[in-house]
Amino acid sequence: MVIVMVYNISYDLHNPGQKYKKLHELIVEVSNNRWAHILNSTYVIQSYKNANEIYNYLSNAIDENDLIFICEITKNMQGVLKNEHWPYISNLF
């Protein structure tokens, strides 16, 4: 049985430029197009991969001086986001 999980991906790119576009493309791919770009450098995605596999997939778009954090999230969340983000995030679960 394949388990689908929901993850938070946060990052700081030292020199964004083209790497930002490449990272976005890879995030869309690894999420099977089930994602929300909720803050400037934060995505919430759904994926069949684990956090380590997601990191390995995205590592093609980051340099050694870039920062990235990937963690599994649950329905237990709260925050202030744009109104259109909440329904999409809820639908990821």
Coordinates of N, CA and C in Angstrom, one line a residue:
M1 N 0.8 -1.2 0.0 CA 0.0 0.0 0.0 C 0.9 1.3 0.0
V2 N 0.6 2.2 -0.9 CA 1.3 3.4 -1.0 C 0.7 4.5 -0.1
I3 N 1.5 5.1 0.7 CA 0.9 6.1 1.6 C 1.3 7.5 1.1
V4 N 0.4 8.4 1.0 CA 0.6 9.7 0.6 C 0.7 10.6 1.8
M5 N 1.8 11.4 1.9 CA 2.0 12.3 3.0 C 2.0 13.7 2.6
V6 N 1.8 14.6 3.6 CA 1.9 16.1 3.3 C 3.1 16.6 4.0
Y7 N 3.8 17.5 3.2 CA 5.1 18.0 3.7 C 5.1 19.6 3.6
N8 N 5.9 20.2 4.5 CA 6.3 21.6 4.4 C 7.7 21.6 3.8
I9 N 7.9 22.5 2.8 CA 9.2 22.7 2.2 C 9.5 24.2 2.4
S10 N 10.5 24.5 3.1 CA 11.0 25.9 3.3 C 12.4 26.0 2.8
Y11 N 12.8 27.1 2.2 CA 14.1 27.2 1.7 C 14.6 28.7 1.7
D12 N 15.9 28.9 1.7 CA 16.5 30.2 1.4 C 17.6 29.9 0.3
L13 N 17.4 30.5 -0.8 CA 18.4 30.3 -1.9 C 19.4 31.5 -1.9
H14 N 20.7 31.2 -1.9 CA 21.7 32.2 -1.8 C 21.6 33.1 -3.0
N15 N 21.5 32.6 -4.2 CA 21.4 33.3 -5.5 C 20.2 32.8 -6.2
P16 N 19.0 33.3 -5.9 CA 17.8 32.7 -6.5 C 17.8 32.5 -8.0
G17 N 17.8 33.6 -8.8 CA 17.8 33.6 -10.2 C 17.1 32.4 -10.8
Q18 N 17.8 31.7 -11.7 CA 17.2 30.6 -12.4 C 17.0 29.4 -11.5
K19 N 17.7 29.3 -10.4 CA 17.5 28.2 -9.5 C 16.1 28.2 -8.9
Y20 N 15.6 29.4 -8.7 CA 14.2 29.5 -8.1 C 13.2 28.8 -9.1
K21 N 13.3 29.1 -10.3 CA 12.4 28.5 -11.3 C 12.6 27.0 -11.4
K22 N 13.9 26.5 -11.4 CA 14.2 25.1 -11.4 C 13.6 24.4 -10.1
L23 N 13.8 25.0 -9.0 CA 13.3 24.5 -7.7 C 11.8 24.4 -7.8
H24 N 11.1 25.4 -8.2 CA 9.7 25.4 -8.4 C 9.2 24.2 -9.3
E25 N 9.9 24.0 -10.4 CA 9.5 23.0 -11.3 C 9.7 21.6 -10.6
L26 N 10.7 21.4 -9.9 CA 11.0 20.1 -9.2 C 10.0 19.9 -8.1
I27 N 9.6 21.0 -7.4 CA 8.6 20.8 -6.3 C 7.2 20.4 -7.0
V28 N 6.9 21.0 -8.1 CA 5.6 20.6 -8.8 C 5.7 19.1 -9.2
E29 N 6.8 18.7 -9.7 CA 7.0 17.3 -10.1 C 6.9 16.3 -9.0
V30 N 7.6 16.6 -7.9 CA 7.7 15.7 -6.8 C 6.4 15.6 -6.0
S31 N 5.5 16.6 -6.2 CA 4.2 16.7 -5.6 C 3.1 16.1 -6.5
N32 N 3.5 15.6 -7.7 CA 2.4 15.2 -8.6 C 1.4 16.3 -8.8
N33 N 1.8 17.5 -8.8 CA 1.0 18.7 -9.0 C 0.0 18.9 -7.9
R34 N 0.3 18.5 -6.7 CA -0.6 18.7 -5.5 C 0.2 19.6 -4.5
W35 N 0.2 20.9 -4.7 CA 1.0 21.8 -3.9 C 0.4 23.1 -3.7
A36 N 0.8 23.9 -2.8 CA 0.4 25.2 -2.5 C 1.7 26.0 -2.1
H37 N 1.9 27.2 -2.8 CA 3.0 28.1 -2.5 C 2.5 29.1 -1.5
I38 N 2.6 28.8 -0.2 CA 1.9 29.6 0.8 C 2.6 30.8 1.3
L39 N 3.9 30.8 1.3 CA 4.8 32.0 1.7 C 5.9 32.1 0.6
N40 N 6.6 33.2 0.7 CA 7.6 33.5 -0.3 C 8.5 32.3 -0.6
S41 N 9.0 31.6 0.4 CA 9.9 30.5 0.3 C 9.4 29.2 1.0
T42 N 8.1 29.0 0.9 CA 7.5 27.9 1.6 C 6.4 27.3 0.7
Y43 N 6.4 26.0 0.6 CA 5.4 25.2 -0.1 C 4.8 24.2 0.9
V44 N 3.6 23.8 0.6 CA 3.0 22.6 1.3 C 2.6 21.7 0.1
I45 N 3.1 20.5 0.2 CA 2.9 19.6 -0.9 C 2.4 18.2 -0.4
Q46 N 1.8 17.5 -1.4 CA 1.5 16.1 -1.1 C 2.4 15.2 -1.9
S47 N 2.9 14.1 -1.3 CA 3.9 13.3 -2.1 C 3.9 11.9 -1.6
Y48 N 4.2 10.9 -2.5 CA 4.4 9.5 -2.1 C 5.8 9.3 -1.6
K49 N 6.7 10.2 -1.8 CA 8.0 10.1 -1.3 C 8.2 10.5 0.1
N50 N 9.3 10.0 0.8 CA 9.5 10.5 2.2 C 10.4 11.8 2.1
A51 N 10.6 12.4 3.2 CA 11.4 13.7 3.3 C 12.8 13.5 2.7
N52 N 13.5 12.4 2.9 CA 14.8 12.3 2.4 C 14.7 12.1 0.9
E53 N 13.8 11.4 0.3 CA 13.6 11.2 -1.1 C 13.3 12.6 -1.8
I54 N 12.4 13.4 -1.1 CA 12.1 14.7 -1.6 C 13.3 15.6 -1.7
Y55 N 14.1 15.6 -0.6 CA 15.3 16.4 -0.5 C 16.3 15.9 -1.7
N56 N 16.5 14.7 -1.9 CA 17.4 14.2 -2.9 C 16.9 14.6 -4.3
Y57 N 15.5 14.6 -4.5 CA 15.0 15.1 -5.8 C 15.2 16.6 -6.0
L58 N 15.0 17.4 -4.9 CA 15.2 18.8 -5.0 C 16.6 19.3 -5.0
S59 N 17.5 18.4 -4.6 CA 18.9 18.8 -4.4 C 19.6 19.2 -5.8
N60 N 19.0 18.9 -6.9 CA 19.5 19.3 -8.2 C 19.4 20.8 -8.4
A61 N 18.5 21.4 -7.6 CA 18.3 22.9 -7.8 C 18.8 23.7 -6.7
I62 N 19.6 23.1 -5.8 CA 20.1 23.9 -4.7 C 21.7 23.7 -4.6
D63 N 22.3 24.7 -4.1 CA 23.8 24.7 -3.9 C 24.1 24.4 -2.4
E64 N 25.4 24.1 -2.2 CA 25.8 23.8 -0.8 C 25.6 25.0 0.2
N65 N 25.5 26.2 -0.3 CA 25.3 27.3 0.6 C 23.8 27.7 0.7
D66 N 22.9 27.0 0.0 CA 21.5 27.2 0.2 C 21.0 26.5 1.4
L67 N 19.8 26.9 1.9 CA 19.2 26.2 3.0 C 17.9 25.7 2.6
I68 N 17.5 24.5 3.1 CA 16.2 23.9 2.8 C 15.8 23.0 4.0
F69 N 14.5 23.0 4.3 CA 14.0 22.2 5.4 C 12.7 21.6 4.9
I70 N 12.6 20.3 5.1 CA 11.4 19.5 4.6 C 10.9 18.7 5.8
C71 N 9.7 18.8 6.1 CA 9.1 18.1 7.2 C 7.7 17.7 7.0
E72 N 7.3 16.5 7.5 CA 5.9 16.1 7.4 C 5.0 17.0 8.3
I73 N 3.8 17.3 7.8 CA 2.9 18.0 8.6 C 1.6 17.3 8.8
T74 N 0.8 17.7 9.8 CA -0.4 17.0 10.1 C -1.6 18.0 10.0
K75 N -2.8 17.6 10.2 CA -3.9 18.5 10.2 C -3.9 19.5 11.3
N76 N -3.1 19.2 12.4 CA -3.0 20.1 13.5 C -2.1 21.3 13.2
M77 N -2.8 22.3 12.6 CA -2.0 23.5 12.2 C -2.8 24.8 12.4
Q78 N -2.1 25.9 12.5 CA -2.8 27.2 12.6 C -1.8 28.2 12.1
G79 N -2.4 29.3 11.6 CA -1.6 30.4 11.1 C -2.4 31.5 10.4
V80 N -1.7 32.4 9.8 CA -2.4 33.5 9.0 C -1.8 33.4 7.6
L81 N -2.7 33.0 6.7 CA -2.3 32.8 5.3 C -3.4 33.5 4.5
K82 N -3.2 33.6 3.2 CA -4.2 34.1 2.3 C -5.4 33.1 2.4
N83 N -6.6 33.6 2.3 CA -7.8 32.8 2.4 C -7.8 31.7 1.4
E84 N -7.4 31.9 0.2 CA -7.4 30.8 -0.8 C -6.5 29.6 -0.5
H85 N -5.5 29.8 0.4 CA -4.6 28.7 0.7 C -5.3 27.6 1.6
W86 N -6.1 28.0 2.5 CA -6.6 27.1 3.5 C -7.4 25.9 2.9
P87 N -8.4 26.2 2.0 CA -9.1 25.0 1.4 C -8.2 24.1 0.7
Y88 N -7.2 24.6 0.0 CA -6.3 23.7 -0.8 C -5.5 22.9 0.2
I89 N -4.9 23.5 1.2 CA -4.1 22.8 2.2 C -5.0 21.7 2.9
S90 N -6.2 22.0 3.2 CA -7.1 21.0 3.8 C -7.4 19.8 2.9
N91 N -7.5 20.1 1.6 CA -7.7 19.1 0.6 C -6.5 18.1 0.4
L92 N -5.3 18.5 0.9 CA -4.2 17.7 0.7 C -4.2 16.5 1.7
F93 N -5.1 16.6 2.7 CA -5.1 15.5 3.7 C -6.2 14.5 3.4

